[in-house]
CSV table of C-alpha atoms in Angstrom, one decimal:
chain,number,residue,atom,x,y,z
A,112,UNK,CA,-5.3,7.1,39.3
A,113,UNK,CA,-7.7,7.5,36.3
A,114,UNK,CA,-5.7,10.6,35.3
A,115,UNK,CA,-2.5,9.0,35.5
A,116,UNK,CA,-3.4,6.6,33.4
A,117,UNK,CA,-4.9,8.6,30.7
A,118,UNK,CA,-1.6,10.6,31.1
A,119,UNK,CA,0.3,7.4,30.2
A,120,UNK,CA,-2.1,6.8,27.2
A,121,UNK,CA,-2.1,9.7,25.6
A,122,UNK,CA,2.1,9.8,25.9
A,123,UNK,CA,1.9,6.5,24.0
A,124,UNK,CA,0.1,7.6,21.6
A,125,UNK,CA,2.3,10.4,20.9
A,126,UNK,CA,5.7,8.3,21.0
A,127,UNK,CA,3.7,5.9,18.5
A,128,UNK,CA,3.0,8.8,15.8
A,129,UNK,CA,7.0,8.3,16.0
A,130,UNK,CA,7.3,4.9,16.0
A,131,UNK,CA,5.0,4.0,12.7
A,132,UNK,CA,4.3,5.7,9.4
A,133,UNK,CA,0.7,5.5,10.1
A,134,UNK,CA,-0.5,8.1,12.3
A,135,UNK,CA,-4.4,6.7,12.4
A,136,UNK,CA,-3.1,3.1,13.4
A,137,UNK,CA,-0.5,4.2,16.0
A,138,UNK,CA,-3.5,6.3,17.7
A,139,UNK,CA,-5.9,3.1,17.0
A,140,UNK,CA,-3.5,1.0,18.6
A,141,UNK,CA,-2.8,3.3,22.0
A,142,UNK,CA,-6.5,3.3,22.7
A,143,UNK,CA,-6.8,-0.4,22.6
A,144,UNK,CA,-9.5,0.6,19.3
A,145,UNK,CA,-9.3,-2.8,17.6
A,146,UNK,CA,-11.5,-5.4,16.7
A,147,UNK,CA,-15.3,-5.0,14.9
A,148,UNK,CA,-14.6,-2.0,12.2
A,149,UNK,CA,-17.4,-0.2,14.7
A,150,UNK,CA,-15.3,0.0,17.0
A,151,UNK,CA,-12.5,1.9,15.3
A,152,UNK,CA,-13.2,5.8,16.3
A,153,UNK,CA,-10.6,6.9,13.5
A,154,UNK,CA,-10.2,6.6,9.9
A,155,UNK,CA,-7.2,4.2,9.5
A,156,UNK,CA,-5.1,4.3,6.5
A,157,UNK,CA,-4.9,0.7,5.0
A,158,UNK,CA,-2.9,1.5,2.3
A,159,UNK,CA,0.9,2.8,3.5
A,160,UNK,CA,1.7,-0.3,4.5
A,161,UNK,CA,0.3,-4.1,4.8
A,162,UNK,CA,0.2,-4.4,8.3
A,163,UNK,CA,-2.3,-4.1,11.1
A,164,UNK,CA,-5.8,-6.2,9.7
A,165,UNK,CA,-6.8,-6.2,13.2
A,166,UNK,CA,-7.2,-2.6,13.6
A,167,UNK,CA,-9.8,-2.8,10.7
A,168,UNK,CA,-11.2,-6.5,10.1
A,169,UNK,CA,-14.1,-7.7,11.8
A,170,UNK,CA,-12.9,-9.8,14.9
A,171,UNK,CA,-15.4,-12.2,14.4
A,172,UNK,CA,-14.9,-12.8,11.0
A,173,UNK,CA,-11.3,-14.1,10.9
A,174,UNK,CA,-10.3,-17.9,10.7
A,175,UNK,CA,-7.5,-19.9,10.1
A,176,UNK,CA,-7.9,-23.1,8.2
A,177,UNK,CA,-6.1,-26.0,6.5
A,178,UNK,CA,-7.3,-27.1,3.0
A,179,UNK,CA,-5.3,-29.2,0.6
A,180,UNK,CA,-2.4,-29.3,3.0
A,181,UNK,CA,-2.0,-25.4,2.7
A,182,UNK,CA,-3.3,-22.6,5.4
A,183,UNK,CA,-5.1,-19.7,4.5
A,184,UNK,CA,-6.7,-16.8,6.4
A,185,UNK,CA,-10.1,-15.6,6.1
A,186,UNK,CA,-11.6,-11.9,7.2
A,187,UNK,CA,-14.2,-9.3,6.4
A,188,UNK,CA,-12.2,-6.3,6.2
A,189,UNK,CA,-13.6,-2.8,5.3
A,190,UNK,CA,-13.1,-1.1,1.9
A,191,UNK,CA,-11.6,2.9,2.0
A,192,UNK,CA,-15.4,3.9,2.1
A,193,UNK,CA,-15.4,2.9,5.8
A,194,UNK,CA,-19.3,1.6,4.2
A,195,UNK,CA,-18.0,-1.8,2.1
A,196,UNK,CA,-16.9,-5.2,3.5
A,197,UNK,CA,-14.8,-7.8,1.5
A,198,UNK,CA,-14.7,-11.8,2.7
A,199,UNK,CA,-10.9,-12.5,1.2
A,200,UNK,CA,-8.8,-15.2,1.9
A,201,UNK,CA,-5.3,-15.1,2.1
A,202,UNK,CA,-2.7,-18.5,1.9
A,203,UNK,CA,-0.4,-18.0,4.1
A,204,UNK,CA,2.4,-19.7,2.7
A,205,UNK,CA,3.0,-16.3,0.7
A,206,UNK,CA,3.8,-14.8,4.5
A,207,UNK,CA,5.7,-16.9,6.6
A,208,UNK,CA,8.3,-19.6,6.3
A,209,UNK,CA,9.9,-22.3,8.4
A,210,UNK,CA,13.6,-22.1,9.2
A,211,UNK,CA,14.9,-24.5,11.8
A,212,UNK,CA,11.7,-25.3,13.1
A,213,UNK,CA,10.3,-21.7,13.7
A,214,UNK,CA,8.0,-19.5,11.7
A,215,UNK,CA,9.1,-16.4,9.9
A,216,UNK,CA,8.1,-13.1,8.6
A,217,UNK,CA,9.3,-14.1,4.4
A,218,UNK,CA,7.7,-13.5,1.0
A,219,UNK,CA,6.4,-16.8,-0.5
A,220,UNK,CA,7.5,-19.0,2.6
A,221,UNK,CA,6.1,-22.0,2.0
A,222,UNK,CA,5.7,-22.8,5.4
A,223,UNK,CA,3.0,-25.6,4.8
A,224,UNK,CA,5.2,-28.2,3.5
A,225,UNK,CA,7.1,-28.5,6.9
A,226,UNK,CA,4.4,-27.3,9.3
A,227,UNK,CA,1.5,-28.6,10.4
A,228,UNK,CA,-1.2,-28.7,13.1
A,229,UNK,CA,-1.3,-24.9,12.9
A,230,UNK,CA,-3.5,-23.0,15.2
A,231,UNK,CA,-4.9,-19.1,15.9
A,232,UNK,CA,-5.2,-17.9,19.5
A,233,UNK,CA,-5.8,-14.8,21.3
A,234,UNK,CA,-3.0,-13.4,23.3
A,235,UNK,CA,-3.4,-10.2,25.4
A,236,UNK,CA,-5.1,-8.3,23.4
A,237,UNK,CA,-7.8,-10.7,22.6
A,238,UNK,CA,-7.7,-10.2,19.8
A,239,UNK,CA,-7.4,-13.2,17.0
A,240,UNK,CA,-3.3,-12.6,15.8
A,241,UNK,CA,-1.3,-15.3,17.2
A,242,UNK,CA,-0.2,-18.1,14.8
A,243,UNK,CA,1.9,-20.9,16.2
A,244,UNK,CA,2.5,-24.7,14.2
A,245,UNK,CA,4.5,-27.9,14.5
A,246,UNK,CA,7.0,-27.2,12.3
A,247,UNK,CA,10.2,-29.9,11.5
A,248,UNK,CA,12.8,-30.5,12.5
A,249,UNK,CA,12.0,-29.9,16.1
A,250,UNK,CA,8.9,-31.4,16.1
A,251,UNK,CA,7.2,-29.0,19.1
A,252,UNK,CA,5.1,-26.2,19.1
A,253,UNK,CA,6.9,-23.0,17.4
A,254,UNK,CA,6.9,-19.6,19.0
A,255,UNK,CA,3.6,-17.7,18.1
A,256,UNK,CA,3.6,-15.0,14.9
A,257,UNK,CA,1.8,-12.3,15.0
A,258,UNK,CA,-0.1,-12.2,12.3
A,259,UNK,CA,-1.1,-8.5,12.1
A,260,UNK,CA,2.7,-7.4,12.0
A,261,UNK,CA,2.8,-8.8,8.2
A,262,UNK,CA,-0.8,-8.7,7.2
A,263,UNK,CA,-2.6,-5.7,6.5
A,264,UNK,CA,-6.1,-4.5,5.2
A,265,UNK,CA,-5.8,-3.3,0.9
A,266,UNK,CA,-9.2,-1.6,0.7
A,267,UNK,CA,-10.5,-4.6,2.1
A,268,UNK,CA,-8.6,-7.7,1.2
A,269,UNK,CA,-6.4,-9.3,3.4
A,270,UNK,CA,-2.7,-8.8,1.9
A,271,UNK,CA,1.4,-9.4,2.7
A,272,UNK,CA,4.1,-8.2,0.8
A,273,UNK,CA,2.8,-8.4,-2.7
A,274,UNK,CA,0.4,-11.3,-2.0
A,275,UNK,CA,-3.1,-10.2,-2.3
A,276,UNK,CA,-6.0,-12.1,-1.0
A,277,UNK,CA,-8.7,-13.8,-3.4
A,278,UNK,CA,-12.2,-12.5,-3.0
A,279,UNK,CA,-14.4,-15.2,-1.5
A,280,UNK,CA,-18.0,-15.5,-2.9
């Protein structure tokens, strides 16, 4: 059984390499390598595309908060050295937006002024990438986002689209 699953592994791995133009995060990814930055057994490229912070950033280290009516993420993500952490935070109103009551992928969304009570849960991969609000008009619980689709690791700031995360002291 332990061979046919390592069978099935490695042929995900190797339809992933097609699937993504990162090579390192598609292997990452097949071989459940996420989480602390020590867990990560290859050198991920962070800078093809912004996507994928949980492959690099330190599981522990990420929050979602609420301050001043906007959200904002928070991470300690690894510089290209593979030695160097950052603390950025990123306001996630330059990620998603809120149409009909849903959250959406969308450059400078502005989510925040129709959403609120915003939360960040672990899913299957326990990993810390689901995002889910109240957004109007509907007034319930939108589906979940997942966060590492749109938010990547810039040699070690948090970043979507052209949105780059501020450095936090």
């Amino acid at each position: 059984m332990q061979s046919l699953t390592s069978f099935f592994k490695l042929a995900f791995a190797f339809l992933a390499i097609f699937a993504t133009t990162s090579f390192s995060t598609a292997i990452a990814g097949a071989f459940g390598l996420r989480g602390d930055a020590s867990d990560v057994k290859v050198a991920v490229d962070t800078t093809s595309k912004w996507e994928g912070y949980s492959y690099t950033c330190t599981k522990s280290s990420i929050e979602v908060r609420e301050e001043g009516g906007k959200w904002y993420m928070k991470a300690s993500c690894p510089k290209m050295d593979g030695k160097t952490f950052l603390k950025s935070t990123l306001d996630l109103d330059n990620c998603y937006t809120n149409k009909d009551g849903m959250l959406f992928e969308h450059n400078h969304g502005n989510f925040s002024e129709t959403c609120h009570k915003c939360a960040l849960f672990s899913y299957a991969s326990g990993f810390p990438n689901e995002f889910t609000c109240i957004c109007d008009p509907l007034q319930q619980t939108a589906d979940p986002v997942h966060l590492h689709t749109t938010i990547g690791n810039n040699d070690g700031f948090l970043q979507c689209y052209d949105n780059k995360a501020s450095l936090v002291a």
